[in-house]
């Protein structure tokens, strides 16, 4: 697992994106990781992000029930580094809308407990071009596991 005081990002994920829009997903690797993404808005505008995250462990005693795993999470920082004002961490949130005060957003995705199922999706866009149907687009990007967990459906 990732030591609590280890703040170094994983070498296989994260990065910089100044395109002003995109979709970021948590790696599907069954290893501990800490991904740091540095996102920038177009034309020094703001960024809007819609986040979907869940981390859970199926209970053996009652099939179909889940325990939340708080060691796996997303944090959003309103600025260029993880020293910027923090929103989070979030381990279970079917839809979270977030808007930066400036042109930068730092996104941290951590998986420390690999025994738990974990997924995270972040759809982000520059504030002037934010889609009104971001939640629908995010839902369509969601994997079957997230749909089952969040909505109780098998479809």
PDB file of N, CA and C in Angstrom, residues 36-141:
ATOM      1  N   UNK A  36      -1.552  12.606 -10.139  1.00  0.00           N
ATOM      2  CA  UNK A  36      -1.728  14.054 -10.032  1.00  0.00           C
ATOM      3  C   UNK A  36      -1.875  14.614 -11.444  1.00  0.00           C
ATOM      4  N   UNK A  37      -2.999  15.272 -11.696  1.00  0.00           N
ATOM      5  CA  UNK A  37      -3.254  15.927 -12.982  1.00  0.00           C
ATOM      6  C   UNK A  37      -3.279  17.429 -12.750  1.00  0.00           C
ATOM      7  N   UNK A  38      -2.596  18.171 -13.599  1.00  0.00           N
ATOM      8  CA  UNK A  38      -2.603  19.635 -13.571  1.00  0.00           C
ATOM      9  C   UNK A  38      -3.354  20.097 -14.817  1.00  0.00           C
ATOM     10  N   UNK A  39      -4.527  20.697 -14.608  1.00  0.00           N
ATOM     11  CA  UNK A  39      -5.413  21.081 -15.705  1.00  0.00           C
ATOM     12  C   UNK A  39      -5.495  22.599 -15.809  1.00  0.00           C
ATOM     13  N   UNK A  40      -5.548  23.095 -17.028  1.00  0.00           N
ATOM     14  CA  UNK A  40      -5.642  24.540 -17.267  1.00  0.00           C
ATOM     15  C   UNK A  40      -6.819  24.829 -18.192  1.00  0.00           C
ATOM     16  N   UNK A  41      -7.506  25.940 -17.908  1.00  0.00           N
ATOM     17  CA  UNK A  41      -8.618  26.387 -18.743  1.00  0.00           C
ATOM     18  C   UNK A  41      -8.086  27.119 -19.969  1.00  0.00           C
ATOM     19  N   UNK A  42      -8.912  27.177 -20.989  1.00  0.00           N
ATOM     20  CA  UNK A  42      -8.592  27.968 -22.184  1.00  0.00           C
ATOM     21  C   UNK A  42      -8.745  29.450 -21.855  1.00  0.00           C
ATOM     22  N   UNK A  43      -7.917  30.272 -22.458  1.00  0.00           N
ATOM     23  CA  UNK A  43      -8.030  31.735 -22.383  1.00  0.00           C
ATOM     24  C   UNK A  43      -8.111  32.266 -20.953  1.00  0.00           C
ATOM     25  N   UNK A  44      -7.416  31.616 -20.032  1.00  0.00           N
ATOM     26  CA  UNK A  44      -7.391  32.030 -18.626  1.00  0.00           C
ATOM     27  C   UNK A  44      -8.768  32.100 -17.979  1.00  0.00           C
ATOM     28  N   UNK A  45      -9.727  31.352 -18.510  1.00  0.00           N
ATOM     29  CA  UNK A  45     -11.054  31.283 -17.908  1.00  0.00           C
ATOM     30  C   UNK A  45     -11.042  30.344 -16.712  1.00  0.00           C
ATOM     31  N   UNK A  46     -12.216  29.939 -16.276  1.00  0.00           N
ATOM     32  CA  UNK A  46     -12.329  28.986 -15.175  1.00  0.00           C
ATOM     33  C   UNK A  46     -12.573  27.593 -15.742  1.00  0.00           C
ATOM     34  N   UNK A  47     -12.433  26.596 -14.888  1.00  0.00           N
ATOM     35  CA  UNK A  47     -12.741  25.217 -15.259  1.00  0.00           C
ATOM     36  C   UNK A  47     -13.948  24.751 -14.474  1.00  0.00           C
ATOM     37  N   UNK A  48     -14.790  23.982 -15.126  1.00  0.00           N
ATOM     38  CA  UNK A  48     -15.901  23.312 -14.465  1.00  0.00           C
ATOM     39  C   UNK A  48     -15.658  21.820 -14.601  1.00  0.00           C
ATOM     40  N   UNK A  49     -15.863  21.102 -13.510  1.00  0.00           N
ATOM     41  CA  UNK A  49     -15.646  19.660 -13.518  1.00  0.00           C
ATOM     42  C   UNK A  49     -16.867  18.960 -12.952  1.00  0.00           C
ATOM     43  N   UNK A  50     -17.233  17.848 -13.557  1.00  0.00           N
ATOM     44  CA  UNK A  50     -18.257  16.962 -13.026  1.00  0.00           C
ATOM     45  C   UNK A  50     -17.551  15.658 -12.685  1.00  0.00           C
ATOM     46  N   UNK A  51     -17.691  15.230 -11.435  1.00  0.00           N
ATOM     47  CA  UNK A  51     -16.949  14.087 -10.912  1.00  0.00           C
ATOM     48  C   UNK A  51     -17.919  12.984 -10.527  1.00  0.00           C
ATOM     49  N   UNK A  52     -17.530  11.759 -10.815  1.00  0.00           N
ATOM     50  CA  UNK A  52     -18.266  10.575 -10.377  1.00  0.00           C
ATOM     51  C   UNK A  52     -17.225   9.647  -9.763  1.00  0.00           C
ATOM     52  N   UNK A  53     -17.410   9.267  -8.507  1.00  0.00           N
ATOM     53  CA  UNK A  53     -16.410   8.447  -7.821  1.00  0.00           C
ATOM     54  C   UNK A  53     -17.102   7.472  -6.878  1.00  0.00           C
ATOM     55  N   UNK A  54     -16.571   6.261  -6.791  1.00  0.00           N
ATOM     56  CA  UNK A  54     -17.053   5.271  -5.833  1.00  0.00           C
ATOM     57  C   UNK A  54     -15.910   4.337  -5.473  1.00  0.00           C
ATOM     58  N   UNK A  55     -15.835   4.013  -4.204  1.00  0.00           N
ATOM     59  CA  UNK A  55     -14.877   3.035  -3.712  1.00  0.00           C
ATOM     60  C   UNK A  55     -15.606   2.199  -2.682  1.00  0.00           C
ATOM     61  N   UNK A  56     -15.673   0.904  -2.913  1.00  0.00           N
ATOM     62  CA  UNK A  56     -16.484   0.067  -2.047  1.00  0.00           C
ATOM     63  C   UNK A  56     -15.957  -1.353  -2.011  1.00  0.00           C
ATOM     64  N   UNK A  57     -16.356  -2.056  -0.972  1.00  0.00           N
ATOM     65  CA  UNK A  57     -16.004  -3.454  -0.781  1.00  0.00           C
ATOM     66  C   UNK A  57     -17.298  -4.202  -0.541  1.00  0.00           C
ATOM     67  N   UNK A  58     -17.547  -5.215  -1.341  1.00  0.00           N
ATOM     68  CA  UNK A  58     -18.744  -6.032  -1.168  1.00  0.00           C
ATOM     69  C   UNK A  58     -18.616  -6.801   0.141  1.00  0.00           C
ATOM     70  N   UNK A  59     -19.695  -6.806   0.930  1.00  0.00           N
ATOM     71  CA  UNK A  59     -19.650  -7.533   2.197  1.00  0.00           C
ATOM     72  C   UNK A  59     -19.967  -8.996   1.959  1.00  0.00           C
ATOM     73  N   UNK A  60     -19.256  -9.857   2.632  1.00  0.00           N
ATOM     74  CA  UNK A  60     -19.456 -11.300   2.477  1.00  0.00           C
ATOM     75  C   UNK A  60     -20.742 -11.746   3.163  1.00  0.00           C
ATOM     76  N   UNK A  61     -21.129 -11.058   4.238  1.00  0.00           N
ATOM     77  CA  UNK A  61     -22.268 -11.511   5.022  1.00  0.00           C
ATOM     78  C   UNK A  61     -23.604 -11.212   4.367  1.00  0.00           C
ATOM     79  N   UNK A  62     -23.700 -10.100   3.668  1.00  0.00           N
ATOM     80  CA  UNK A  62     -24.953  -9.729   3.020  1.00  0.00           C
ATOM     81  C   UNK A  62     -24.675  -9.398   1.561  1.00  0.00           C
ATOM     82  N   UNK A  63     -24.884 -10.363   0.653  1.00  0.00           N
ATOM     83  CA  UNK A  63     -24.629 -10.091  -0.772  1.00  0.00           C
ATOM     84  C   UNK A  63     -25.421  -8.882  -1.254  1.00  0.00           C
ATOM     85  N   UNK A  64     -24.793  -8.076  -2.087  1.00  0.00           N
ATOM     86  CA  UNK A  64     -25.453  -6.891  -2.627  1.00  0.00           C
ATOM     87  C   UNK A  64     -25.299  -5.659  -1.768  1.00  0.00           C
ATOM     88  N   UNK A  65     -24.656  -5.785  -0.602  1.00  0.00           N
ATOM     89  CA  UNK A  65     -24.398  -4.613   0.231  1.00  0.00           C
ATOM     90  C   UNK A  65     -22.908  -4.295   0.184  1.00  0.00           C
ATOM     91  N   UNK A  66     -22.585  -3.044   0.467  1.00  0.00           N
ATOM     92  CA  UNK A  66     -21.225  -2.573   0.287  1.00  0.00           C
ATOM     93  C   UNK A  66     -20.780  -1.727   1.461  1.00  0.00           C
ATOM     94  N   UNK A  67     -19.486  -1.767   1.719  1.00  0.00           N
ATOM     95  CA  UNK A  67     -18.853  -0.868   2.678  1.00  0.00           C
ATOM     96  C   UNK A  67     -18.015   0.133   1.898  1.00  0.00           C
ATOM     97  N   UNK A  68     -18.051   1.388   2.306  1.00  0.00           N
ATOM     98  CA  UNK A  68     -17.244   2.418   1.658  1.00  0.00           C
ATOM     99  C   UNK A  68     -15.780   2.252   2.049  1.00  0.00           C
ATOM    100  N   UNK A  69     -14.895   2.441   1.087  1.00  0.00           N
ATOM    101  CA  UNK A  69     -13.446   2.386   1.319  1.00  0.00           C
ATOM    102  C   UNK A  69     -12.893   3.800   1.200  1.00  0.00           C
ATOM    103  N   UNK A  70     -12.587   4.411   2.314  1.00  0.00           N
ATOM    104  CA  UNK A  70     -12.152   5.803   2.322  1.00  0.00           C
ATOM    105  C   UNK A  70     -10.699   5.988   1.902  1.00  0.00           C
ATOM    106  N   UNK A  71      -9.930   4.902   1.784  1.00  0.00           N
ATOM    107  CA  UNK A  71      -8.517   5.012   1.390  1.00  0.00           C
ATOM    108  C   UNK A  71      -8.361   5.291  -0.103  1.00  0.00           C
ATOM    109  N   UNK A  72      -9.420   5.124  -0.874  1.00  0.00           N
ATOM    110  CA  UNK A  72      -9.414   5.413  -2.310  1.00  0.00           C
ATOM    111  C   UNK A  72     -10.286   6.646  -2.521  1.00  0.00           C
ATOM    112  N   UNK A  73      -9.751   7.663  -3.198  1.00  0.00           N
ATOM    113  CA  UNK A  73     -10.496   8.925  -3.261  1.00  0.00           C
ATOM    114  C   UNK A  73      -9.991   9.832  -4.375  1.00  0.00           C
ATOM    115  N   UNK A  74     -10.775  10.883  -4.597  1.00  0.00           N
ATOM    116  CA  UNK A  74     -10.405  12.002  -5.468  1.00  0.00           C
ATOM    117  C   UNK A  74     -10.386  13.259  -4.610  1.00  0.00           C
ATOM    118  N   UNK A  75      -9.391  14.100  -4.842  1.00  0.00           N
ATOM    119  CA  UNK A  75      -9.354  15.439  -4.248  1.00  0.00           C
ATOM    120  C   UNK A  75      -9.166  16.447  -5.368  1.00  0.00           C
ATOM    121  N   UNK A  76      -9.825  17.591  -5.232  1.00  0.00           N
ATOM    122  CA  UNK A  76      -9.710  18.677  -6.207  1.00  0.00           C
ATOM    123  C   UNK A  76      -9.083  19.872  -5.509  1.00  0.00           C
ATOM    124  N   UNK A  77      -8.077  20.453  -6.142  1.00  0.00           N
ATOM    125  CA  UNK A  77      -7.380  21.612  -5.592  1.00  0.00           C
ATOM    126  C   UNK A  77      -7.594  22.794  -6.532  1.00  0.00           C
ATOM    127  N   UNK A  78      -8.074  23.892  -5.973  1.00  0.00           N
ATOM    128  CA  UNK A  78      -8.406  25.079  -6.753  1.00  0.00           C
ATOM    129  C   UNK A  78      -7.152  25.904  -7.031  1.00  0.00           C
ATOM    130  N   UNK A  79      -6.297  25.366  -7.905  1.00  0.00           N
ATOM    131  CA  UNK A  79      -5.052  26.042  -8.237  1.00  0.00           C
ATOM    132  C   UNK A  79      -4.087  25.090  -8.917  1.00  0.00           C
ATOM    133  N   UNK A  80      -2.834  25.521  -9.021  1.00  0.00           N
ATOM    134  CA  UNK A  80      -1.834  24.790  -9.803  1.00  0.00           C
ATOM    135  C   UNK A  80      -1.109  23.686  -9.056  1.00  0.00           C
ATOM    136  N   UNK A  81      -1.281  23.579  -7.728  1.00  0.00           N
ATOM    137  CA  UNK A  81      -0.565  22.564  -6.955  1.00  0.00           C
ATOM    138  C   UNK A  81      -1.482  21.956  -5.898  1.00  0.00           C
ATOM    139  N   UNK A  82      -0.981  20.919  -5.224  1.00  0.00           N
ATOM    140  CA  UNK A  82      -1.734  20.311  -4.126  1.00  0.00           C
ATOM    141  C   UNK A  82      -1.666  21.161  -2.860  1.00  0.00           C
ATOM    142  N   UNK A  83      -1.000  22.304  -2.936  1.00  0.00           N
ATOM    143  CA  UNK A  83      -1.001  23.261  -1.828  1.00  0.00           C
ATOM    144  C   UNK A  83      -2.134  24.278  -1.960  1.00  0.00           C
ATOM    145  N   UNK A  84      -2.862  24.243  -3.064  1.00  0.00           N
ATOM    146  CA  UNK A  84      -3.996  25.147  -3.299  1.00  0.00           C
ATOM    147  C   UNK A  84      -5.174  24.723  -2.411  1.00  0.00           C
ATOM    148  N   UNK A  85      -6.195  25.580  -2.266  1.00  0.00           N
ATOM    149  CA  UNK A  85      -7.367  25.216  -1.463  1.00  0.00           C
ATOM    150  C   UNK A  85      -7.975  23.890  -1.932  1.00  0.00           C
ATOM    151  N   UNK A  86      -8.312  23.044  -0.964  1.00  0.00           N
ATOM    152  CA  UNK A  86      -8.752  21.671  -1.209  1.00  0.00           C
ATOM    153  C   UNK A  86     -10.263  21.528  -1.170  1.00  0.00           C
ATOM    154  N   UNK A  87     -10.787  20.719  -2.084  1.00  0.00           N
ATOM    155  CA  UNK A  87     -12.158  20.228  -2.022  1.00  0.00           C
ATOM    156  C   UNK A  87     -12.044  18.712  -2.029  1.00  0.00           C
ATOM    157  N   UNK A  88     -12.492  18.089  -0.975  1.00  0.00           N
ATOM    158  CA  UNK A  88     -12.376  16.640  -0.882  1.00  0.00           C
ATOM    159  C   UNK A  88     -11.670  16.265   0.401  1.00  0.00           C
ATOM    160  N   UNK A  89     -11.306  15.025   0.529  1.00  0.00           N
ATOM    161  CA  UNK A  89     -11.386  13.949  -0.461  1.00  0.00           C
ATOM    162  C   UNK A  89     -12.797  13.382  -0.582  1.00  0.00           C
ATOM    163  N   UNK A  90     -13.077  12.826  -1.758  1.00  0.00           N
ATOM    164  CA  UNK A  90     -14.362  12.204  -2.051  1.00  0.00           C
ATOM    165  C   UNK A  90     -14.136  10.739  -2.400  1.00  0.00           C
ATOM    166  N   UNK A  91     -14.843   9.849  -1.703  1.00  0.00           N
ATOM    167  CA  UNK A  91     -14.746   8.418  -1.981  1.00  0.00           C
ATOM    168  C   UNK A  91     -16.008   7.878  -2.627  1.00  0.00           C
ATOM    169  N   UNK A  92     -17.135   8.474  -2.344  1.00  0.00           N
ATOM    170  CA  UNK A  92     -18.410   8.048  -2.916  1.00  0.00           C
ATOM    171  C   UNK A  92     -19.260   9.269  -3.194  1.00  0.00           C
ATOM    172  N   UNK A  93     -19.410   9.593  -4.445  1.00  0.00           N
ATOM    173  CA  UNK A  93     -20.245  10.717  -4.835  1.00  0.00           C
ATOM    174  C   UNK A  93     -20.740  10.454  -6.247  1.00  0.00           C
ATOM    175  N   UNK A  94     -22.049  10.189  -6.405  1.00  0.00           N
ATOM    176  CA  UNK A  94     -22.543   9.853  -7.741  1.00  0.00           C
ATOM    177  C   UNK A  94     -22.341  10.977  -8.745  1.00  0.00           C
ATOM    178  N   UNK A  95     -22.507  12.218  -8.346  1.00  0.00           N
ATOM    179  CA  UNK A  95     -22.235  13.368  -9.208  1.00  0.00           C
ATOM    180  C   UNK A  95     -21.849  14.541  -8.337  1.00  0.00           C
ATOM    181  N   UNK A  96     -20.682  15.070  -8.576  1.00  0.00           N
ATOM    182  CA  UNK A  96     -20.201  16.242  -7.871  1.00  0.00           C
ATOM    183  C   UNK A  96     -19.833  17.278  -8.917  1.00  0.00           C
ATOM    184  N   UNK A  97     -20.399  18.469  -8.811  1.00  0.00           N
ATOM    185  CA  UNK A  97     -20.054  19.560  -9.721  1.00  0.00           C
ATOM    186  C   UNK A  97     -19.109  20.509  -8.997  1.00  0.00           C
ATOM    187  N   UNK A  98     -18.076  20.947  -9.697  1.00  0.00           N
ATOM    188  CA  UNK A  98     -17.049  21.790  -9.098  1.00  0.00           C
ATOM    189  C   UNK A  98     -16.633  22.857 -10.100  1.00  0.00           C
ATOM    190  N   UNK A  99     -16.368  24.069  -9.602  1.00  0.00           N
ATOM    191  CA  UNK A  99     -15.906  25.159 -10.463  1.00  0.00           C
ATOM    192  C   UNK A  99     -14.718  25.836  -9.793  1.00  0.00           C
ATOM    193  N   UNK A 100     -13.671  26.071 -10.573  1.00  0.00           N
ATOM    194  CA  UNK A 100     -12.490  26.746 -10.041  1.00  0.00           C
ATOM    195  C   UNK A 100     -12.740  28.248  -9.940  1.00  0.00           C
ATOM    196  N   UNK A 101     -11.950  28.907  -9.096  1.00  0.00           N
ATOM    197  CA  UNK A 101     -12.020  30.367  -9.022  1.00  0.00           C
ATOM    198  C   UNK A 101     -11.047  31.002 -10.004  1.00  0.00           C
ATOM    199  N   UNK A 102     -10.045  30.247 -10.435  1.00  0.00           N
ATOM    200  CA  UNK A 102      -9.067  30.727 -11.412  1.00  0.00           C
ATOM    201  C   UNK A 102      -9.008  29.788 -12.599  1.00  0.00           C
ATOM    202  N   UNK A 103      -7.884  29.788 -13.292  1.00  0.00           N
ATOM    203  CA  UNK A 103      -7.775  29.005 -14.529  1.00  0.00           C
ATOM    204  C   UNK A 103      -7.143  27.634 -14.338  1.00  0.00           C
ATOM    205  N   UNK A 104      -6.791  27.258 -13.095  1.00  0.00           N
ATOM    206  CA  UNK A 104      -6.095  25.985 -12.872  1.00  0.00           C
ATOM    207  C   UNK A 104      -6.853  25.087 -11.901  1.00  0.00           C
ATOM    208  N   UNK A 105      -6.754  23.791 -12.148  1.00  0.00           N
ATOM    209  CA  UNK A 105      -7.320  22.764 -11.276  1.00  0.00           C
ATOM    210  C   UNK A 105      -6.290  21.650 -11.168  1.00  0.00           C
ATOM    211  N   UNK A 106      -5.984  21.255  -9.942  1.00  0.00           N
ATOM    212  CA  UNK A 106      -5.121  20.100  -9.717  1.00  0.00           C
ATOM    213  C   UNK A 106      -6.000  18.983  -9.191  1.00  0.00           C
ATOM    214  N   UNK A 107      -5.917  17.851  -9.838  1.00  0.00           N
ATOM    215  CA  UNK A 107      -6.750  16.694  -9.527  1.00  0.00           C
ATOM    216  C   UNK A 107      -5.855  15.588  -8.986  1.00  0.00           C
ATOM    217  N   UNK A 108      -6.227  15.044  -7.846  1.00  0.00           N
ATOM    218  CA  UNK A 108      -5.473  13.943  -7.239  1.00  0.00           C
ATOM    219  C   UNK A 108      -6.393  12.726  -7.160  1.00  0.00           C
ATOM    220  N   UNK A 109      -5.952  11.609  -7.716  1.00  0.00           N
ATOM    221  CA  UNK A 109      -6.699  10.355  -7.643  1.00  0.00           C
ATOM    222  C   UNK A 109      -5.805   9.349  -6.928  1.00  0.00           C
ATOM    223  N   UNK A 110      -6.289   8.801  -5.802  1.00  0.00           N
ATOM    224  CA  UNK A 110      -5.490   7.890  -4.983  1.00  0.00           C
ATOM    225  C   UNK A 110      -6.222   6.569  -4.815  1.00  0.00           C
ATOM    226  N   UNK A 111      -5.502   5.483  -5.068  1.00  0.00           N
ATOM    227  CA  UNK A 111      -5.978   4.140  -4.730  1.00  0.00           C
ATOM    228  C   UNK A 111      -4.946   3.542  -3.782  1.00  0.00           C
ATOM    229  N   UNK A 112      -5.283   3.462  -2.502  1.00  0.00           N
ATOM    230  CA  UNK A 112      -4.377   2.903  -1.503  1.00  0.00           C
ATOM    231  C   UNK A 112      -4.818   1.505  -1.072  1.00  0.00           C
ATOM    232  N   UNK A 113      -6.109   1.202  -1.193  1.00  0.00           N
ATOM    233  CA  UNK A 113      -6.645  -0.104  -0.795  1.00  0.00           C
ATOM    234  C   UNK A 113      -7.088  -0.855  -2.042  1.00  0.00           C
ATOM    235  N   UNK A 114      -6.264  -1.786  -2.505  1.00  0.00           N
ATOM    236  CA  UNK A 114      -6.560  -2.494  -3.757  1.00  0.00           C
ATOM    237  C   UNK A 114      -7.588  -3.603  -3.573  1.00  0.00           C
ATOM    238  N   UNK A 115      -7.985  -3.900  -2.339  1.00  0.00           N
ATOM    239  CA  UNK A 115      -9.029  -4.898  -2.118  1.00  0.00           C
ATOM    240  C   UNK A 115     -10.410  -4.331  -2.431  1.00  0.00           C
ATOM    241  N   UNK A 116     -10.508  -3.032  -2.485  1.00  0.00           N
ATOM    242  CA  UNK A 116     -11.783  -2.373  -2.768  1.00  0.00           C
ATOM    243  C   UNK A 116     -11.927  -2.127  -4.265  1.00  0.00           C
ATOM    244  N   UNK A 117     -13.149  -2.200  -4.746  1.00  0.00           N
ATOM    245  CA  UNK A 117     -13.435  -1.759  -6.109  1.00  0.00           C
ATOM    246  C   UNK A 117     -13.371  -0.239  -6.112  1.00  0.00           C
ATOM    247  N   UNK A 118     -12.803   0.330  -7.167  1.00  0.00           N
ATOM    248  CA  UNK A 118     -12.635   1.782  -7.207  1.00  0.00           C
ATOM    249  C   UNK A 118     -12.762   2.263  -8.636  1.00  0.00           C
ATOM    250  N   UNK A 119     -13.551   3.301  -8.825  1.00  0.00           N
ATOM    251  CA  UNK A 119     -13.573   3.973 -10.124  1.00  0.00           C
ATOM    252  C   UNK A 119     -13.748   5.462  -9.893  1.00  0.00           C
ATOM    253  N   UNK A 120     -13.238   6.218 -10.818  1.00  0.00           N
ATOM    254  CA  UNK A 120     -13.354   7.668 -10.755  1.00  0.00           C
ATOM    255  C   UNK A 120     -13.336   8.208 -12.174  1.00  0.00           C
ATOM    256  N   UNK A 121     -14.272   9.090 -12.464  1.00  0.00           N
ATOM    257  CA  UNK A 121     -14.368   9.752 -13.761  1.00  0.00           C
ATOM    258  C   UNK A 121     -14.486  11.248 -13.521  1.00  0.00           C
ATOM    259  N   UNK A 122     -13.748  12.028 -14.283  1.00  0.00           N
ATOM    260  CA  UNK A 122     -13.809  13.487 -14.173  1.00  0.00           C
ATOM    261  C   UNK A 122     -13.928  14.060 -15.575  1.00  0.00           C
ATOM    262  N   UNK A 123     -15.034  14.731 -15.842  1.00  0.00           N
ATOM    263  CA  UNK A 123     -15.251  15.434 -17.103  1.00  0.00           C
ATOM    264  C   UNK A 123     -15.047  16.914 -16.815  1.00  0.00           C
ATOM    265  N   UNK A 124     -14.121  17.543 -17.530  1.00  0.00           N
ATOM    266  CA  UNK A 124     -13.839  18.951 -17.245  1.00  0.00           C
ATOM    267  C   UNK A 124     -13.807  19.754 -18.536  1.00  0.00           C
ATOM    268  N   UNK A 125     -14.189  21.033 -18.396  1.00  0.00           N
ATOM    269  CA  UNK A 125     -14.236  21.944 -19.538  1.00  0.00           C
ATOM    270  C   UNK A 125     -13.997  23.364 -19.061  1.00  0.00           C
ATOM    271  N   UNK A 126     -13.501  24.193 -19.958  1.00  0.00           N
ATOM    272  CA  UNK A 126     -13.376  25.614 -19.659  1.00  0.00           C
ATOM    273  C   UNK A 126     -14.760  26.171 -19.389  1.00  0.00           C
ATOM    274  N   UNK A 127     -14.850  27.094 -18.434  1.00  0.00           N
ATOM    275  CA  UNK A 127     -16.133  27.602 -17.968  1.00  0.00           C
ATOM    276  C   UNK A 127     -17.029  28.175 -19.037  1.00  0.00           C
ATOM    277  N   UNK A 128     -16.465  28.771 -20.065  1.00  0.00           N
ATOM    278  CA  UNK A 128     -17.295  29.386 -21.094  1.00  0.00           C
ATOM    279  C   UNK A 128     -17.928  28.360 -22.024  1.00  0.00           C
ATOM    280  N   UNK A 129     -17.416  27.131 -22.017  1.00  0.00           N
ATOM    281  CA  UNK A 129     -17.954  26.133 -22.943  1.00  0.00           C
ATOM    282  C   UNK A 129     -18.539  24.927 -22.230  1.00  0.00           C
ATOM    283  N   UNK A 130     -18.865  25.062 -20.931  1.00  0.00           N
ATOM    284  CA  UNK A 130     -19.335  23.913 -20.161  1.00  0.00           C
ATOM    285  C   UNK A 130     -20.655  23.380 -20.720  1.00  0.00           C
ATOM    286  N   UNK A 131     -20.677  22.096 -20.977  1.00  0.00           N
ATOM    287  CA  UNK A 131     -21.865  21.463 -21.547  1.00  0.00           C
ATOM    288  C   UNK A 131     -22.962  21.336 -20.504  1.00  0.00           C
ATOM    289  N   UNK A 132     -24.177  21.574 -20.918  1.00  0.00           N
ATOM    290  CA  UNK A 132     -25.301  21.436 -20.013  1.00  0.00           C
ATOM    291  C   UNK A 132     -25.604  19.971 -19.725  1.00  0.00           C
ATOM    292  N   UNK A 133     -25.170  19.073 -20.606  1.00  0.00           N
ATOM    293  CA  UNK A 133     -25.451  17.653 -20.421  1.00  0.00           C
ATOM    294  C   UNK A 133     -24.221  16.892 -19.931  1.00  0.00           C
ATOM    295  N   UNK A 134     -23.366  17.545 -19.132  1.00  0.00           N
ATOM    296  CA  UNK A 134     -22.136  16.905 -18.658  1.00  0.00           C
ATOM    297  C   UNK A 134     -22.436  15.649 -17.854  1.00  0.00           C
ATOM    298  N   UNK A 135     -23.476  15.681 -17.031  1.00  0.00           N
ATOM    299  CA  UNK A 135     -23.806  14.498 -16.232  1.00  0.00           C
ATOM    300  C   UNK A 135     -24.213  13.329 -17.121  1.00  0.00           C
ATOM    301  N   UNK A 136     -24.972  13.604 -18.169  1.00  0.00           N
ATOM    302  CA  UNK A 136     -25.371  12.538 -19.087  1.00  0.00           C
ATOM    303  C   UNK A 136     -24.144  11.959 -19.781  1.00  0.00           C
ATOM    304  N   UNK A 137     -23.255  12.826 -20.234  1.00  0.00           N
ATOM    305  CA  UNK A 137     -22.042  12.360 -20.904  1.00  0.00           C
ATOM    306  C   UNK A 137     -21.172  11.557 -19.944  1.00  0.00           C
ATOM    307  N   UNK A 138     -21.082  11.996 -18.702  1.00  0.00           N
ATOM    308  CA  UNK A 138     -20.301  11.268 -17.716  1.00  0.00           C
ATOM    309  C   UNK A 138     -20.926   9.910 -17.442  1.00  0.00           C
ATOM    310  N   UNK A 139     -22.243   9.870 -17.319  1.00  0.00           N
ATOM    311  CA  UNK A 139     -22.939   8.605 -17.090  1.00  0.00           C
ATOM    312  C   UNK A 139     -22.682   7.635 -18.239  1.00  0.00           C
ATOM    313  N   UNK A 140     -22.706   8.126 -19.466  1.00  0.00           N
ATOM    314  CA  UNK A 140     -22.468   7.263 -20.618  1.00  0.00           C
ATOM    315  C   UNK A 140     -21.037   6.742 -20.644  1.00  0.00           C
ATOM    316  N   UNK A 141     -20.112   7.448 -20.010  1.00  0.00           N
ATOM    317  CA  UNK A 141     -18.722   7.003 -19.930  1.00  0.00           C
ATOM    318  C   UNK A 141     -18.496   6.022 -18.786  1.00  0.00           C
TER     319      UNK A 141
END
